[in-house]
């Protein structure tokens, strides 16, 4: 995929990609993000997103590094809900920060997931959009 072509990960056991959601005050606008390579080290600031991928057939488009990219509706909804109106937010999101079409990359990134979640400043858990039942629960 063209988004990942210029963002190859070195096989050094500590490099990951991070996704920065650009701020926007228009909640109906398409999510725009920037993806970059970073080394997991002390002082690296990011949040990790834990969520259910959802139906792979239900997709929406977001922009990553200026390129349209189809993601699951559940991920698009999560990114939209997590987008701040004024400040960029940086996340590690498995579906985007690991090239899902590159088996070799998945083979060395998946074992790092525990360390990635452990290095995050916090983990955000996305349970999905609220509905009547969830409002009662919370």
XYZ file of N, CA and C in Angstrom:
414
model
N 0.844 -1.186 0.000
C 0.000 0.000 0.000
C 0.885 1.243 0.000
N 0.463 2.235 -0.731
C 1.293 3.429 -0.916
C 1.562 4.184 0.382
N 0.656 4.125 1.332
C 0.865 4.825 2.604
C 2.110 4.290 3.313
N 2.361 3.001 3.200
C 3.459 2.363 3.928
C 4.782 2.357 3.161
N 4.744 2.650 1.872
C 5.947 2.560 1.034
C 7.104 3.394 1.594
N 6.820 4.619 2.009
C 7.870 5.502 2.531
C 8.029 5.410 4.048
N 7.298 4.493 4.660
C 7.335 4.360 6.120
C 7.728 2.949 6.531
N 8.703 2.401 5.867
C 9.167 1.048 6.201
C 9.750 1.040 7.609
N 9.497 -0.048 8.315
C 10.009 -0.190 9.676
C 11.326 -0.952 9.665
N 12.349 -0.413 10.329
C 13.571 -1.204 10.484
C 13.284 -2.404 11.385
N 13.915 -3.506 11.112
C 13.710 -4.721 11.913
C 14.640 -4.682 13.123
N 14.466 -3.643 13.952
C 15.346 -3.456 15.105
C 14.681 -3.823 16.429
N 13.423 -4.269 16.360
C 12.726 -4.684 17.568
C 12.213 -3.555 18.433
N 12.320 -2.306 17.971
C 11.820 -1.198 18.782
C 11.144 -0.101 17.973
N 11.085 -0.260 16.660
C 10.458 0.753 15.811
C 8.994 0.415 15.561
N 8.167 1.427 15.631
C 6.734 1.292 15.401
C 6.283 2.484 14.560
N 5.055 2.430 14.121
C 4.431 3.592 13.504
C 3.446 4.183 14.504
N 3.314 5.494 14.457
C 2.339 6.192 15.285
C 1.435 7.015 14.388
N 0.179 7.104 14.768
C -0.842 7.808 14.004
C -1.258 9.054 14.770
N -1.103 10.213 14.157
C -1.536 11.461 14.781
C -2.819 11.917 14.107
N -3.875 12.049 14.908
C -5.160 12.530 14.400
C -5.121 14.051 14.414
N -5.318 14.644 13.245
C -5.300 16.099 13.143
C -6.579 16.675 13.743
N -6.465 17.802 14.468
C -7.652 18.399 15.082
C -8.609 18.957 14.030
N -9.876 19.021 14.397
C -10.892 19.592 13.520
C -12.128 19.883 14.355
N -12.735 21.021 14.131
C -13.938 21.388 14.885
C -15.202 20.862 14.223
N -15.101 20.394 12.986
C -16.262 19.889 12.250
C -16.364 18.382 12.443
N -17.269 17.951 13.316
C -17.393 16.524 13.616
C -17.920 15.697 12.455
N -18.416 16.360 11.415
C -18.908 15.601 10.269
C -17.844 15.434 9.188
N -16.686 16.072 9.362
C -15.646 15.980 8.330
C -14.865 14.675 8.451
N -14.288 14.251 7.342
C -13.494 13.028 7.293
C -12.261 13.170 8.184
N -11.923 12.098 8.864
C -10.746 12.088 9.733
C -9.487 12.192 8.874
N -8.575 13.058 9.299
C -7.293 13.222 8.625
C -6.186 12.942 9.638
N -5.248 12.065 9.257
C -4.191 11.628 10.169
C -2.838 11.673 9.474
N -1.809 11.648 10.293
C -0.443 11.508 9.797
C 0.178 10.290 10.458
N 0.839 9.487 9.657
C 1.498 8.279 10.136
C 2.998 8.504 10.045
N 3.728 8.104 11.095
C 5.183 8.276 11.099
C 5.830 7.107 11.823
N 7.117 6.940 11.604
C 7.895 5.895 12.272
C 8.549 6.497 13.506
N 8.541 5.747 14.604
C 9.175 6.196 15.848
C 9.791 4.993 16.549
N 10.807 5.254 17.352
C 11.427 4.207 18.162
C 10.801 4.244 19.549
N 10.410 3.085 20.048
C 9.873 3.014 21.406
C 11.033 3.242 22.364
N 10.965 4.331 23.084
C 12.018 4.707 24.028
C 11.412 5.608 25.089
N 12.088 5.774 26.217
C 11.563 6.656 27.259
C 11.301 8.056 26.695
N 10.178 8.615 27.077
C 9.827 9.959 26.636
C 8.936 10.000 25.407
N 8.785 8.876 24.703
C 7.903 8.851 23.540
C 6.462 8.940 24.031
N 5.739 9.937 23.583
C 4.376 10.176 24.054
C 3.354 9.716 23.018
N 2.538 8.757 23.406
C 1.439 8.303 22.561
C 0.446 7.542 23.421
N -0.766 7.427 22.896
C -1.806 6.628 23.519
C -2.004 5.389 22.650
N -2.436 4.312 23.246
C -2.757 3.109 22.485
C -4.277 2.988 22.412
N -4.769 2.562 21.270
C -6.207 2.376 21.099
C -6.514 0.891 21.047
N -7.375 0.447 21.951
C -7.847 -0.926 21.968
C -9.319 -0.899 21.567
N -9.672 -1.688 20.572
C -11.041 -1.654 20.064
C -11.319 -2.937 19.296
N -12.573 -3.165 18.986
C -12.976 -4.289 18.149
C -12.971 -3.814 16.698
N -12.305 -4.549 15.830
C -12.223 -4.131 14.426
C -13.598 -4.001 13.797
N -14.535 -4.861 14.168
C -15.879 -4.812 13.601
C -15.956 -5.519 12.257
N -17.052 -5.309 11.578
C -17.328 -5.947 10.295
C -16.347 -5.440 9.235
N -15.511 -6.320 8.674
C -14.531 -5.866 7.682
C -15.171 -5.355 6.392
N -16.429 -5.709 6.163
C -17.117 -5.243 4.955
C -17.688 -3.837 5.124
N -17.904 -3.420 6.360
C -18.426 -2.070 6.629
C -17.239 -1.127 6.733
N -16.972 -0.395 5.661
C -15.783 0.453 5.623
C -16.128 1.913 5.359
N -15.235 2.769 5.821
C -15.312 4.200 5.566
C -13.917 4.679 5.200
N -13.846 5.835 4.587
C -12.568 6.385 4.142
C -12.068 7.421 5.137
N -10.772 7.354 5.444
C -10.085 8.400 6.191
C -8.888 8.829 5.337
N -8.241 9.906 5.729
C -7.027 10.339 5.040
C -5.829 10.075 5.940
N -4.827 9.393 5.390
C -3.580 9.129 6.102
C -2.442 9.644 5.226
N -1.710 10.624 5.743
C -0.631 11.267 4.979
C -1.133 11.751 3.617
N -2.367 12.261 3.612
C -2.948 12.815 2.393
C -3.520 11.802 1.428
N -3.442 10.521 1.769
C -3.936 9.450 0.903
C -5.216 8.866 1.486
N -6.213 8.647 0.626
C -7.441 8.004 1.094
C -7.149 6.553 1.449
N -7.688 6.129 2.585
C -7.484 4.766 3.049
C -8.798 4.256 3.621
N -9.222 3.077 3.193
C -10.444 2.477 3.717
C -10.128 1.755 5.024
N -10.927 2.032 6.041
C -10.798 1.371 7.344
C -12.184 0.898 7.755
N -12.238 0.044 8.756
C -13.550 -0.401 9.217
C -14.332 0.783 9.787
N -15.636 0.695 9.678
C -16.498 1.758 10.200
C -16.245 1.954 11.689
N -16.022 0.861 12.407
C -15.780 0.969 13.841
C -14.521 1.785 14.134
N -13.455 1.583 13.355
C -12.234 2.357 13.560
C -12.452 3.814 13.177
N -13.103 4.056 12.063
C -13.377 5.432 11.641
C -14.184 6.173 12.701
N -15.185 5.512 13.251
C -16.019 6.118 14.293
C -15.201 6.406 15.545
N -14.315 5.489 15.912
C -13.458 5.698 17.085
C -12.538 6.896 16.875
N -11.890 6.967 15.718
C -10.978 8.079 15.443
C -11.720 9.409 15.442
N -12.920 9.409 14.894
C -13.730 10.629 14.877
C -14.087 11.052 16.299
N -14.457 10.091 17.131
C -14.822 10.400 18.521
C -13.614 10.853 19.336
N -12.430 10.344 19.012
C -11.215 10.676 19.764
C -10.526 11.937 19.258
N -10.937 12.403 18.097
C -10.324 13.608 17.516
C -10.664 14.823 18.375
N -9.650 15.603 18.696
C -9.813 16.824 19.483
C -10.077 17.986 18.529
N -10.737 19.005 19.023
C -11.031 20.156 18.168
C -9.833 21.082 18.004
N -8.859 21.009 18.926
C -7.745 21.959 18.890
C -6.356 21.329 18.878
N -6.222 20.159 19.462
C -4.898 19.573 19.672
C -4.767 18.234 18.953
N -3.665 18.019 18.227
C -3.439 16.696 17.634
C -3.300 15.643 18.736
N -3.772 14.435 18.463
C -3.618 13.320 19.396
C -2.898 12.193 18.675
N -1.917 11.613 19.349
C -1.102 10.565 18.737
C -1.424 9.220 19.374
N -1.690 8.239 18.513
C -2.090 6.904 18.938
C -1.259 5.834 18.241
N -1.185 4.685 18.890
C -0.780 3.465 18.216
C -2.068 2.680 18.020
N -2.378 2.370 16.767
C -3.595 1.645 16.398
C -3.168 0.472 15.525
N -3.364 -0.739 16.001
C -2.823 -1.902 15.294
C -3.209 -1.968 13.824
N -4.455 -1.684 13.489
C -4.917 -1.819 12.105
C -4.213 -0.869 11.148
N -3.711 0.250 11.654
C -3.045 1.234 10.803
C -1.542 1.299 11.023
N -1.097 1.054 12.228
C 0.331 1.179 12.535
C 1.126 -0.061 12.162
N 0.440 -1.154 11.930
C 1.047 -2.362 11.371
C 0.472 -2.526 9.967
N 1.329 -2.671 8.982
C 0.865 -2.901 7.614
C 0.243 -4.291 7.559
N -1.073 -4.341 7.520
C -1.801 -5.606 7.587
C -1.629 -6.461 6.332
N -1.060 -5.893 5.275
C -0.851 -6.633 4.027
C 0.570 -7.173 3.907
N 1.382 -6.953 4.929
C 2.791 -7.364 4.901
C 3.018 -8.407 6.000
N 3.021 -9.681 5.617
C 3.128 -10.764 6.599
C 4.414 -10.703 7.409
N 5.524 -10.367 6.776
C 6.800 -10.306 7.498
C 6.755 -9.220 8.567
N 6.162 -8.092 8.235
C 6.055 -7.017 9.223
C 5.165 -7.439 10.384
N 4.033 -8.043 10.081
C 3.150 -8.512 11.147
C 3.880 -9.497 12.054
N 4.726 -10.341 11.465
C 5.444 -11.356 12.238
C 6.375 -10.742 13.269
N 6.968 -9.576 12.986
C 7.846 -8.990 14.002
C 7.178 -7.875 14.802
N 6.034 -7.366 14.359
C 5.347 -6.322 15.118
C 4.386 -6.890 16.171
N 3.679 -7.953 15.838
C 2.706 -8.521 16.781
C 3.357 -8.905 18.111
N 4.557 -9.524 18.132
C 5.180 -9.825 19.425
C 5.543 -8.583 20.243
N 5.607 -7.420 19.617
C 5.921 -6.179 20.341
C 4.695 -5.538 20.985
N 3.509 -6.068 20.711
C 2.289 -5.390 21.154
C 2.228 -5.195 22.664
N 2.678 -6.156 23.437
C 2.687 -5.994 24.893
C 3.550 -4.822 25.314
N 4.729 -4.715 24.721
C 5.633 -3.599 25.029
C 5.059 -2.274 24.549
N 4.364 -2.299 23.412
C 3.759 -1.070 22.885
C 2.684 -0.572 23.842
N 1.779 -1.455 24.236
C 0.731 -1.042 25.181
C 1.351 -0.604 26.507
N 2.409 -1.282 26.924
C 3.079 -0.917 28.169
C 3.792 0.418 28.106
N 4.220 0.826 26.921
C 4.926 2.097 26.749
C 3.989 3.280 26.543
N 2.750 3.003 26.213
C 1.788 4.087 25.963
C 1.522 4.865 27.246
N 1.290 6.165 27.102
C 0.968 6.974 28.280
C -0.372 6.547 28.864
N -1.265 6.067 28.005
C -2.520 5.465 28.453
C -3.091 4.647 27.312
N -3.979 3.738 27.657
C -4.687 2.951 26.656
C -6.143 3.371 26.675
N -6.636 3.736 25.511
C -8.031 4.127 25.349
C -8.776 2.912 24.819
N -9.862 2.564 25.482
C -10.669 1.424 25.056
C -11.936 1.960 24.405
N -12.134 1.598 23.145
C -13.311 2.037 22.406
C -14.299 0.877 22.372
N -15.451 1.067 23.001
C -16.472 0.031 23.053
C -17.500 0.177 21.944
N -17.430 1.256 21.213
C -18.383 1.504 20.132
C -19.237 2.713 20.442
N -20.088 3.042 19.486
C -20.970 4.184 19.672
C -21.968 3.884 20.781
N -22.369 4.924 21.479
C -23.324 4.722 22.564
C -24.718 4.471 21.995
N -25.475 3.736 22.752
C -26.884 3.527 22.435
C -27.644 3.521 23.755
N -28.912 3.232 23.715
C -29.738 3.285 24.923
C -29.204 2.355 26.014
N -28.779 1.152 25.647
C -28.287 0.193 26.636
C -26.975 0.652 27.261
N -26.073 1.180 26.450
C -24.787 1.613 27.006
C -24.958 2.842 27.894
N -25.878 3.723 27.551
C -26.120 4.898 28.401
C -26.625 4.470 29.781
N -27.421 3.427 29.833
C -27.905 2.930 31.121
C -26.766 2.314 31.929
N -25.852 1.643 31.240
C -24.745 0.972 31.922
C -23.765 1.963 32.525
N -23.579 3.088 31.867
C -22.604 4.058 32.341
C -23.283 5.239 32.970
